[in-house]
Coordinates of C-alpha atoms and ligand atoms in Angstrom, one line a residue:
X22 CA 25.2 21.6 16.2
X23 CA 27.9 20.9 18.7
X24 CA 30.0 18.0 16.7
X25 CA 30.1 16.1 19.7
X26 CA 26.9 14.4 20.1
X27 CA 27.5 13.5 15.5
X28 CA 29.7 10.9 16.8
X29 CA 28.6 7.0 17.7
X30 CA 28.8 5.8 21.1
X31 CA 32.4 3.9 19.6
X32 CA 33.9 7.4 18.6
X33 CA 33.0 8.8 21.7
X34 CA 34.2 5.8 24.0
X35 CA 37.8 6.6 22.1
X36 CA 37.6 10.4 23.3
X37 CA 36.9 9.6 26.2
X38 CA 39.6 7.7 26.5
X39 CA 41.7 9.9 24.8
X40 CA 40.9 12.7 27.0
X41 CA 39.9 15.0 24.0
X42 CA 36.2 15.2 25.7
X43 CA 35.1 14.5 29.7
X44 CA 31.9 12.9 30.3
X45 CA 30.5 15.8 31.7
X46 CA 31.2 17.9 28.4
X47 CA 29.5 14.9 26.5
X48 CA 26.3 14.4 28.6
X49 CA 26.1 18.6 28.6
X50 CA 25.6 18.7 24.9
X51 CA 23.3 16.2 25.0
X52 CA 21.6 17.6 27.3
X53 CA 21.4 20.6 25.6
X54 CA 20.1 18.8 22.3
X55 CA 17.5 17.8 24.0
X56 CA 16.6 21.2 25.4
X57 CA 16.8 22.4 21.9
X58 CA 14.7 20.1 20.2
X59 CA 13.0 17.9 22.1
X60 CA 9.6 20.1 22.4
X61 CA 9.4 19.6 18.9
X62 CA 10.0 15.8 18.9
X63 CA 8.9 14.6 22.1
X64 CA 11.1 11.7 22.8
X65 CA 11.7 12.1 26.2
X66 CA 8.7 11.7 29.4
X67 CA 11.4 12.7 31.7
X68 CA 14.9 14.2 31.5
X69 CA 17.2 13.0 34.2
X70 CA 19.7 15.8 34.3
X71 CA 21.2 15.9 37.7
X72 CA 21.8 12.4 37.9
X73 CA 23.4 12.3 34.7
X74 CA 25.3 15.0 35.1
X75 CA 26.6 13.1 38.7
X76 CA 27.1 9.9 36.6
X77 CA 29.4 11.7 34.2
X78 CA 31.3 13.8 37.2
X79 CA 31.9 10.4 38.8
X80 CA 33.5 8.7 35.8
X81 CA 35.8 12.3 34.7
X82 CA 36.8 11.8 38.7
X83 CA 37.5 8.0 38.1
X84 CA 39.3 8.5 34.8
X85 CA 41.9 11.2 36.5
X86 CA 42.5 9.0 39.2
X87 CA 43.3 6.0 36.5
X88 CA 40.6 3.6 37.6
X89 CA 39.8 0.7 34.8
X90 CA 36.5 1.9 33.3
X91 CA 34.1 -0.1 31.3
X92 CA 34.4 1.4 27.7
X93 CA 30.7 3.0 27.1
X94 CA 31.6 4.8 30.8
X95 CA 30.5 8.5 30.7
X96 CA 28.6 7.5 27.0
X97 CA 25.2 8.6 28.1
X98 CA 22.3 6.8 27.4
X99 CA 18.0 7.1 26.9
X100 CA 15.8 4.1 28.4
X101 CA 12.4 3.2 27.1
X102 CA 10.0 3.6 29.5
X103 CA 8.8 0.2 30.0
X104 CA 12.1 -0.5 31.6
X105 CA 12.2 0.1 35.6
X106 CA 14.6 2.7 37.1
X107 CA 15.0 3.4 40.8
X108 CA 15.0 7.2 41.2
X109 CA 13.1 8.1 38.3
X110 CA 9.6 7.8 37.1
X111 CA 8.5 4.6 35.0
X112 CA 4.6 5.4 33.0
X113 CA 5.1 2.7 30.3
X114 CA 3.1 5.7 28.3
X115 CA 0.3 5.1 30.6
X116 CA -2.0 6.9 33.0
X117 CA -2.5 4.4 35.2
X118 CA 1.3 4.5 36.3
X119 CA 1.6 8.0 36.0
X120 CA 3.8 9.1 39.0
X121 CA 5.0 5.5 39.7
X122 CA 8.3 5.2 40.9
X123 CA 10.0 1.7 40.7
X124 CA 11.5 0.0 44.4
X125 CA 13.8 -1.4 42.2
X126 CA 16.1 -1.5 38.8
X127 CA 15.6 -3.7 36.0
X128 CA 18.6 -5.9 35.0
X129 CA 19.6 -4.4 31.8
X130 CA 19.8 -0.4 34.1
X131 CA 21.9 -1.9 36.8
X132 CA 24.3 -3.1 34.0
X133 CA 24.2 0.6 32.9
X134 CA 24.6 1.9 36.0
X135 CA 27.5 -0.6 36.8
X136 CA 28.8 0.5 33.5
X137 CA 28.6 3.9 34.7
X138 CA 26.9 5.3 31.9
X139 CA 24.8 8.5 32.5
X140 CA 20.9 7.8 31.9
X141 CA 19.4 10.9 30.1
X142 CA 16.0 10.0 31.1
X143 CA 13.0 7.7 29.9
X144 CA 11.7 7.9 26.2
X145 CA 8.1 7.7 24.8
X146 CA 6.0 4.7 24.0
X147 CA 2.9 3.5 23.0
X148 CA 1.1 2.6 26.1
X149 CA 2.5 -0.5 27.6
X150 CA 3.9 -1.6 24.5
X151 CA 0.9 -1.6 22.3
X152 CA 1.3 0.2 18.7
X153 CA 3.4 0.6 15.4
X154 CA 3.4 4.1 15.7
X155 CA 3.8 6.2 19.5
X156 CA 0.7 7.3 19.2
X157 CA -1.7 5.4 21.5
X158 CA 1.4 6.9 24.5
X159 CA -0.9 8.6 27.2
X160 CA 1.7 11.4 27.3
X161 CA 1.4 12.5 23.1
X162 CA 3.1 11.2 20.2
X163 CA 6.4 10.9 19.1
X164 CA 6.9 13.0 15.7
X165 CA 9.7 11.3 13.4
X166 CA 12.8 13.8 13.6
X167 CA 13.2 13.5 9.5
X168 CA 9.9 15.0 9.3
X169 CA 7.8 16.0 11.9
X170 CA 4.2 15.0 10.4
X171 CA 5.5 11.2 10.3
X172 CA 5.1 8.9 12.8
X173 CA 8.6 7.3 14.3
X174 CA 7.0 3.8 14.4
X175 CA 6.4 2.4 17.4
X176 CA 6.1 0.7 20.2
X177 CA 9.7 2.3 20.9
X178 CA 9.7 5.6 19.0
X179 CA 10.9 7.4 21.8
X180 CA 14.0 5.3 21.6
X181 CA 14.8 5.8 18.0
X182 CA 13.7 9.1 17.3
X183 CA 16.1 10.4 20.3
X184 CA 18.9 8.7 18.4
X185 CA 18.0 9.8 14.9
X186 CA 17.4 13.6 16.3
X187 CA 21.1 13.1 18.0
X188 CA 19.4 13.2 21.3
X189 CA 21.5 10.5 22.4
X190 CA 24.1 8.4 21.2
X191 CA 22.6 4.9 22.4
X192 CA 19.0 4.0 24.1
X193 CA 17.7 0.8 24.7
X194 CA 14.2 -0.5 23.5
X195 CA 11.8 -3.5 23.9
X196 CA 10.5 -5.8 20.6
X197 CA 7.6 -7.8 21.3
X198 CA 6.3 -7.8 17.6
X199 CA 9.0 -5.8 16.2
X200 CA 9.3 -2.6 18.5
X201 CA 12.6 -1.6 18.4
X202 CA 13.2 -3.2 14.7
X203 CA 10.4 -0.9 13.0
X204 CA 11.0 2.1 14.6
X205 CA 14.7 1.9 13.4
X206 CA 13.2 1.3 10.0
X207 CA 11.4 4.5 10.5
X208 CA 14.1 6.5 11.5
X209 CA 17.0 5.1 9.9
X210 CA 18.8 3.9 12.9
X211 CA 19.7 0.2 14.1
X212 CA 17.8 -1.5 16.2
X213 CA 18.6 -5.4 17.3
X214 CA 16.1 -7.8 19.5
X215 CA 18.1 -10.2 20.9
X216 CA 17.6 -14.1 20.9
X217 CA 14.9 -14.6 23.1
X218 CA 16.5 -15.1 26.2
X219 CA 19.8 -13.5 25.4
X220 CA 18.8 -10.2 27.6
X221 CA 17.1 -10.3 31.0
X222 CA 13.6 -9.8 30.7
X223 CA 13.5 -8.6 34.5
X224 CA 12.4 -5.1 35.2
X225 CA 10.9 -4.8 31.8
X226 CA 7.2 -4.4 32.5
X227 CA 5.1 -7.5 30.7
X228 CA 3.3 -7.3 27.5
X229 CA 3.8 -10.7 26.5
X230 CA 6.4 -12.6 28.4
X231 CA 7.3 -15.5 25.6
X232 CA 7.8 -12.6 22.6
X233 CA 8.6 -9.5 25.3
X234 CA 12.9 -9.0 24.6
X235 CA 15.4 -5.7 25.4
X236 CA 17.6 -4.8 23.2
X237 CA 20.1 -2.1 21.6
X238 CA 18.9 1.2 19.4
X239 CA 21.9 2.9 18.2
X240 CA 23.0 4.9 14.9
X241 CA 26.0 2.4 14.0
X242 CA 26.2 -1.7 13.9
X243 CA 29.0 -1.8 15.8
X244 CA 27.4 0.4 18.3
X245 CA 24.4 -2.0 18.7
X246 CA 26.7 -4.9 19.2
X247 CA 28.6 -2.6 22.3
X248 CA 25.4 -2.4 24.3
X249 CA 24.2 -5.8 23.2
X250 CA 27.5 -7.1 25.0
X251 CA 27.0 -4.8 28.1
X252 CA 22.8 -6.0 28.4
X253 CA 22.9 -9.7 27.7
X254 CA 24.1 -12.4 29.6
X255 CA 22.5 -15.0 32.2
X256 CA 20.7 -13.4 34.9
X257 CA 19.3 -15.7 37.9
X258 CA 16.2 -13.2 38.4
X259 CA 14.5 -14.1 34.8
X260 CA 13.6 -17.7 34.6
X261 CA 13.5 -17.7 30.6
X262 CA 17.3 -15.9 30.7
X263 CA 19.9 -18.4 28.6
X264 CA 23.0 -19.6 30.5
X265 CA 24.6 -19.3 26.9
X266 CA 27.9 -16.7 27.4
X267 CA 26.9 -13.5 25.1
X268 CA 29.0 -12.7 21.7
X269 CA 31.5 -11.9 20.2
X270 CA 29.4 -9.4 19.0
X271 CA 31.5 -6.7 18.8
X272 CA 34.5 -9.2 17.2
X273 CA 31.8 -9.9 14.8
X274 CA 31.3 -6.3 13.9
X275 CA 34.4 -6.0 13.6
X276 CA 35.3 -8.6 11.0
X277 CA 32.9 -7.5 8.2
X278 CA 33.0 -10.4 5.4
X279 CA 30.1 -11.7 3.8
X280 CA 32.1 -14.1 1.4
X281 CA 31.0 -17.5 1.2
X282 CA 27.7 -16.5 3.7
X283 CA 24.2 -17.8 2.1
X284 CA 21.7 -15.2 2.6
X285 CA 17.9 -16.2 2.1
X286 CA 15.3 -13.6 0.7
X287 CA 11.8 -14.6 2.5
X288 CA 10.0 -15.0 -0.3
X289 CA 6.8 -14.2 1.7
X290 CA 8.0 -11.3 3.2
X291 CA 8.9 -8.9 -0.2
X292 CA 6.4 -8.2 -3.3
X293 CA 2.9 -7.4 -2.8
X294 CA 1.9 -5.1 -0.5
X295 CA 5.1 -3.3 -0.2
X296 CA 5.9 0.0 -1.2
X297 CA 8.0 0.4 -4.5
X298 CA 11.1 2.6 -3.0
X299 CA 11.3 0.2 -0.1
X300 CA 11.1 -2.7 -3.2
X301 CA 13.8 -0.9 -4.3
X302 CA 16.1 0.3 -1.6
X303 CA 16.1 -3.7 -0.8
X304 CA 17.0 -5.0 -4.3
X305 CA 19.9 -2.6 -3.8
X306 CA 21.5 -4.3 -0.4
X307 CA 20.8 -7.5 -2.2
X308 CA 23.0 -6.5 -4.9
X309 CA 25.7 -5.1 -2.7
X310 CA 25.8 -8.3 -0.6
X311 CA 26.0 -10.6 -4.1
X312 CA 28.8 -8.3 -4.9
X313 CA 30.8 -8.5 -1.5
X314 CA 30.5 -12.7 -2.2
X315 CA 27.9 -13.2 -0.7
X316 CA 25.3 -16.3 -2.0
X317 CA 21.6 -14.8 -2.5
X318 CA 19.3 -17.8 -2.6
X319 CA 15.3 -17.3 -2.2
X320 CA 13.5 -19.2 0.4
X321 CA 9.8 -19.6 1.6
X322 CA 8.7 -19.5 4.4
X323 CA 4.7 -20.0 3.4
X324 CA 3.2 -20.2 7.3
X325 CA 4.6 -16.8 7.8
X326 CA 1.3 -15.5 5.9
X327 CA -0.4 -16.6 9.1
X328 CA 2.3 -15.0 11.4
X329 CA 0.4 -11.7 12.2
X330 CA -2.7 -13.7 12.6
X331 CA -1.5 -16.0 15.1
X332 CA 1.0 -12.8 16.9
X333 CA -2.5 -10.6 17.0
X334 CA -4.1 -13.6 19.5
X335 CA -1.3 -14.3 21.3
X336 CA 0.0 -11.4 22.4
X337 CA -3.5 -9.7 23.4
X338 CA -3.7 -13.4 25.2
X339 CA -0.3 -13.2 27.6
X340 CA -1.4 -9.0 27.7
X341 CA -4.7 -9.4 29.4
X342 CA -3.1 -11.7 31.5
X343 CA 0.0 -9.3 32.5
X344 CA -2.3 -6.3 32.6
X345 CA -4.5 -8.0 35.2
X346 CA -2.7 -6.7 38.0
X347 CA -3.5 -3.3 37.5
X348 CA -6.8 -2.8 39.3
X349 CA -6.0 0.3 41.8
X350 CA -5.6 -2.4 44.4
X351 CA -2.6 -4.3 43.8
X352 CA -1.1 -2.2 41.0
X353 CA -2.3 1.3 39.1
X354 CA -3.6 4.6 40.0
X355 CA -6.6 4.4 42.4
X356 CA -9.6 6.2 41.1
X357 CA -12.8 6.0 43.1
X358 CA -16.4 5.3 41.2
X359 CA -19.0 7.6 42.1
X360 CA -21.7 6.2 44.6
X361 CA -21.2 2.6 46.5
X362 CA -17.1 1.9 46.3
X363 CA -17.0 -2.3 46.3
X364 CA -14.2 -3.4 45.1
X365 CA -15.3 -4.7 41.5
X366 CA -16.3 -0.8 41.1
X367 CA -13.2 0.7 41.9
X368 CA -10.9 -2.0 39.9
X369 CA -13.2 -0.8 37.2
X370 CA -13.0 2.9 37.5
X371 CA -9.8 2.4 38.0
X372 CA -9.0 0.8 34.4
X373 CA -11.8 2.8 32.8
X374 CA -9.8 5.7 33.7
X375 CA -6.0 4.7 33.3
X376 CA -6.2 2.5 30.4
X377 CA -6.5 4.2 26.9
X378 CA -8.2 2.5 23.6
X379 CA -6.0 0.1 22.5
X380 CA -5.1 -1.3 25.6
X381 CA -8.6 -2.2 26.3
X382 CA -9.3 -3.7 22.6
X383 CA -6.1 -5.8 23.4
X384 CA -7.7 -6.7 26.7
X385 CA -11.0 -7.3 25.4
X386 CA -9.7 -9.5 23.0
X387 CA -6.7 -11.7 24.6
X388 CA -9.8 -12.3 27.7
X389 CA -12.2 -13.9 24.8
X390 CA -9.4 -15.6 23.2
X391 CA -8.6 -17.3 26.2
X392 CA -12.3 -18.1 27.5
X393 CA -13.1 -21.5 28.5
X394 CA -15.2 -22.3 25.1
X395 CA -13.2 -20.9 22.7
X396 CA -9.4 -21.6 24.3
X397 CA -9.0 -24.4 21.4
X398 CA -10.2 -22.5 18.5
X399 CA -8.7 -19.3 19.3
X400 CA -5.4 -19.2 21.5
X401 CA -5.1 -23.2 21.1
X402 CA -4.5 -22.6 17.3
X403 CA -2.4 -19.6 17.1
X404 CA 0.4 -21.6 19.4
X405 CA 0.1 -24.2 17.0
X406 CA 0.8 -21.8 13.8
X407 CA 3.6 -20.6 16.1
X408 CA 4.9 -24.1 16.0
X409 CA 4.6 -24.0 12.1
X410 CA 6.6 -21.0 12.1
X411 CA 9.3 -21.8 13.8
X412 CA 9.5 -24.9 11.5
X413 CA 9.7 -22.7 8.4
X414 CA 12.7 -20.5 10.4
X415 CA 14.6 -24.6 10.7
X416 CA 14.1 -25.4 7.2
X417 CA 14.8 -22.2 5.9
X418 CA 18.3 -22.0 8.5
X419 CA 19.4 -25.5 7.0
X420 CA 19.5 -24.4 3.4
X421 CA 20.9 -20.6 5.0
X422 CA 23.3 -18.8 6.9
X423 CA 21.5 -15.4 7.6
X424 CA 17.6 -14.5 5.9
X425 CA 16.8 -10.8 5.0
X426 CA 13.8 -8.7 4.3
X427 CA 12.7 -4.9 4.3
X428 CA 12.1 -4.5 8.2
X429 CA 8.6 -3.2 7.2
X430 CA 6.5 -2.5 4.0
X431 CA 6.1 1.0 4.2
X432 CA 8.4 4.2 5.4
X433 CA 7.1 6.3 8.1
X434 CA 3.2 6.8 7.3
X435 CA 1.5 9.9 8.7
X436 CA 0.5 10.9 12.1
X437 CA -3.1 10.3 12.1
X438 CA -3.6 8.5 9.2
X439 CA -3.8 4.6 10.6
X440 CA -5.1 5.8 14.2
X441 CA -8.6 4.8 13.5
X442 CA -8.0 1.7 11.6
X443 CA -6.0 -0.7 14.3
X444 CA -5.6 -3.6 11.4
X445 CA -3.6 -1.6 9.4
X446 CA -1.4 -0.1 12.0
X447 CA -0.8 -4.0 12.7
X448 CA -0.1 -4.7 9.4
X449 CA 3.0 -2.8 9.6
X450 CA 4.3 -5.7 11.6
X451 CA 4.0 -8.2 9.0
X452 CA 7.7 -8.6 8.7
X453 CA 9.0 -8.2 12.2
X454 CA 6.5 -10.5 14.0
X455 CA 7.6 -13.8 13.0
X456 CA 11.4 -13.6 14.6
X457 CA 9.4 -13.1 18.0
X458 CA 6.7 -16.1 17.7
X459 CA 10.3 -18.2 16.8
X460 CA 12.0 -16.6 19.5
X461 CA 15.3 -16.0 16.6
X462 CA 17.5 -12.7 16.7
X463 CA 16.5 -9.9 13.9
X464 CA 18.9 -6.4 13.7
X465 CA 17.3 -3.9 11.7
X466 CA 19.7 -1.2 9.7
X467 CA 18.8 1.4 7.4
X468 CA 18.9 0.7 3.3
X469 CA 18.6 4.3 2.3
X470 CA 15.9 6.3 1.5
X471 CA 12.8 5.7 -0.8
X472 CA 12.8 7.4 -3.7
X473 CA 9.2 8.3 -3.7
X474 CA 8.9 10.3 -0.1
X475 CA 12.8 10.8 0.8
X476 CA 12.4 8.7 4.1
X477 CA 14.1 6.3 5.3
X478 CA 13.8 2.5 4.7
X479 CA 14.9 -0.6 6.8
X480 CA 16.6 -4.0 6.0
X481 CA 16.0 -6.9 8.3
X482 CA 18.5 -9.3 9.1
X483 CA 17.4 -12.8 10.7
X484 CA 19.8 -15.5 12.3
X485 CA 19.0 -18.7 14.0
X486 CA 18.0 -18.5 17.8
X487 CA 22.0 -18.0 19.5
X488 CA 23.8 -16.9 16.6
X489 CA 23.3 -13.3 17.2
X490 CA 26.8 -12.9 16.2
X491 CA 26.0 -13.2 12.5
X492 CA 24.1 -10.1 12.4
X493 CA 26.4 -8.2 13.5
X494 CA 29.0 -9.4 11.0
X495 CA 26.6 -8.8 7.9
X496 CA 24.7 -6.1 9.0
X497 CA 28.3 -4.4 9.7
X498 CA 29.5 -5.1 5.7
X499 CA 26.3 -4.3 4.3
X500 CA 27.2 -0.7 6.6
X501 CA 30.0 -0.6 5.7
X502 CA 29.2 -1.0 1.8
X503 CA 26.1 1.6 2.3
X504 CA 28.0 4.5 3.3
X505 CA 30.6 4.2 0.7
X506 CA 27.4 4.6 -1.6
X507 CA 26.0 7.5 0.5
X508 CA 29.4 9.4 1.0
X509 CA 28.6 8.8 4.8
X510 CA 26.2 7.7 7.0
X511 CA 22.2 7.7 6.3
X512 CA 21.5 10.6 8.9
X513 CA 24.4 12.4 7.6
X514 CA 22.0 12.7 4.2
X515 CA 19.9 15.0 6.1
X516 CA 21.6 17.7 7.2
X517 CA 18.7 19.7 8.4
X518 CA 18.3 17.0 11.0
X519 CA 21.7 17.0 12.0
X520 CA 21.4 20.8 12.5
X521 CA 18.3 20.6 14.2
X522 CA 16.2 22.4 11.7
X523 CA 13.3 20.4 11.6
X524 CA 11.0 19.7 8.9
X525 CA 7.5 19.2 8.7
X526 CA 5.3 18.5 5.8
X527 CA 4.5 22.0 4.6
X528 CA 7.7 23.0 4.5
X529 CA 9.1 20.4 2.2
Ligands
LIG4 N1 3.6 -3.1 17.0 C1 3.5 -4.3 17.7 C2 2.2 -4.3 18.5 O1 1.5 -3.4 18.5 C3 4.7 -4.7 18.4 C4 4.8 -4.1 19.8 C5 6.0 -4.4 20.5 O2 7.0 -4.9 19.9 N2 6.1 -4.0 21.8 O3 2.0 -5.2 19.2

């Protein structure tokens, strides 16, 4: 494969600079690796390439004149397509905005486009959000570029699966539940949700505005913190945004010691019900952080048990609510009943019609959770387990700097086999769900590969809510310490991959 599009979004900021590469040359190949292997993979719902290509022409012609450029400038860039772009189409995986275009850019793409980064288009998602694995996108599923049978975890698999498959050097993803965490776990890349807060919310479409947060997926740590710097920050147009000033994120990733830090193992979160090579991979990043000085201390968190309990009413609760506006009238893709057309019959042909499974179950359920009779029993207790929650995340954050856990219990599970069993597709979340309910920063990274199916496994890092910072600086070390073990980095492992010789299952 062309060695350009190997290199992280860091390496190929410094060419750049350097001159050894233009921008155009950069977004070309990736262009071209996703013309190469993207029918396979499916990442992408739409492939921007002219305007990239302008982007990129506009930053080569910047550069020779010796304008100041921001340093991910000409480093191209895949969106999830839940986040709104001017000029190009915006589905959120769905029928019902199939052929939408946004009036407007959300927050985090004008920073990009300020930046002058070239967009290579929007990636695949489970629709509006809604799914561990891709699958429930209206458009097709995702296939997991380490092997094509496997799912790439989801909501944001389009995200992560570009970046593993070299597609693109940097994307950005949404985690309401653990969306971009998981499917970095799946795919062994890095993927980081933000404090809540940290990262306008505005132009992301809404599942469920209190969890709902942008963030970075990358291949590196340091990568992650780059476009973490670049997204976050106070914006006016999202009421929940912090005023706090972002970072140092990238200073943190840069500093890499663990000596003296107290990391907490969730005790809750680790044991029973995960799989034995992700058991594992996770004792061994325990053991490499104890060796780097690190103190490894075990905490419990015991209402977490209740966590994807609480997340599955919530969430469905806020979604029915945010999906609301899509009746063919205000929002959504018209479609016209037979007979009599009143407008309660075309609001329902309308979601009948552009609304797939899941999104009605979650619609279905979040309306009965928050029906007048049962409002207490149902939505009224699962804000109070949230409460609980975030309890456990202060007790456990005054005994600890950092917590850890695997990102998710199993590896990549196959396509298919949990698509007609939605409790335990959403028991994949177990781990992730808990940082959204408190609202507290979580980077995913990946801890190697399980021994048992050779895919990859991810290790969740946890900081209190603001002190993003210290993810960076341990997830970076425990990098750092990774790849000396590895002889490289965990995509590296696979050549095939690298070289775009796909595997499926058969051919193992
Ligand atoms: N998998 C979770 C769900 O289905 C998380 C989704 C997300 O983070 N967008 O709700």
């Amino acid at each position: 494969m062309s060695e350009l599009i190997n290199n992280s979004a860091a390496e190929l900021s410094g060419k750049l600079a350097a001159g050894e590469v233009t921008a155009v040359e950069l977004t070309q190949a990736h262009l071209d690796r996703i013309a190469a292997v993207d029918g396979s993979i499916n990442a992408f719902l739409h492939v921007n390439t002219d305007e990239a290509l302008a982007v990129a022409a506009e930053v080569d012609a910047a550069r020779s004149k010796g304008e100041e450029l921001h340093p991910l400038a000409g480093v191209p860039i895949a969106v999830k397509d839940l986040i709104v772009t001017k000029g190009q189409p915006t589905t959120a995986g769905s029928r019902m905005l199939d052929g939408w275009l946004s009036p407007y850019d959300a927050t985090v793409v004008r920073k990009i486009r300020a930046a002058k980064m070239p967009m290579l288009g929007k990636t695949n998602l489970d629709e509006f959000a809604m799914g561990s694995s891709t699958e429930h996108s209206a458009f097709g599923p995702t296939r997991n570029p380490w092997n094509l049978d496997r799912i790439p975890g989801g909501s944001g698999g389009g995200s992560a699966a570009a970046v593993a498959a070299f597609e693109a050097p940097l994307a950005l993803g949404t985690d309401t539940g653990g969306s971009i965490r998981q499917p970095g776990a799946m795919t062994g890349t890095v993927g980081v949700k933000p404090t809540y807060g940290g990262v306008s919310r505005y132009g992301a479409i809404a599942m469920a505005s209190s969890l709902d947060q942008i963030g970075p997926v990358t291949r590196t740590v340091l990568d992650s913190a780059l476009l973490h710097e670049l997204i976050g920050g106070h914006d006016p147009a999202d009421s929940t945004s912090l005023t706090d000033p972002v970072g140092p994120l990238v200073e943190a990733a840069k500093m890499g010691n663990v000596s003296g830090l107290r990391i907490g193992v969730i005790k809750e979160l680790n044991g029973e019900g995960y799989q034995d090579g992700v058991r594992e991979k996770f004792q061994e990043s325990l053991e490499l952080l104890r060796g780097a000085g690190a103190e490894i201390v075990e905490v419990s968190c015991p209402n977490f048990d209740h966590a994807l309990g609480a997340y599955y009413l919530i969430m469905p609760s806020e979604a029915s609510s945010n999906l609301a506006k899509y009746d063919g009238v205000r929002f959504g893709n018209r479609v016209l009943p037979e007979g009599q057309t009143t407008i309660e019959r075309v609001m329902g042909a309308t979601r009948e019609a552009g609304f797939g499974d899941e999104v009605k179950r979650r619609i279905i359920l979040g309306t009965y959770a928050l029906s007048a009779g049962y409002y207490d029993a149902y939505y009224g207790s699962a804000q109070k387990v949230r409460t609980l929650i975030q309890r456990d995340f202060d007790a456990a954050f005054s005994k600890v700097d950092v917590l850890i856990s695997p990102t998710a219990p199993t590896t990549a599970f196959k396509l298919g086999e949990k698509l007609e069993d939605p409790l335990a597709m959403y028991l994949n979340d177990v781990a992730t769900i808990p940082a959204n309910l408190a609202g507290v920063p979580g980077l995913s990274l990946p801890g190697g590969l399980a021994e048992e199916d050779g895919l990859p496994v991810g290790i969740q890092l946890l900081a209190p809510v603001r002190e993003d910072a210290r993810l960076y600086r341990v997830g970076a070390v425990l990098e750092t310490m990774l790849e000396e073990k590895w002889g490289g980095p965990l995509l590296a492992q696979a050549p095939e991959l690298a070289e775009g010789r796909l595997q499926t299952e058969g051919a193992k």
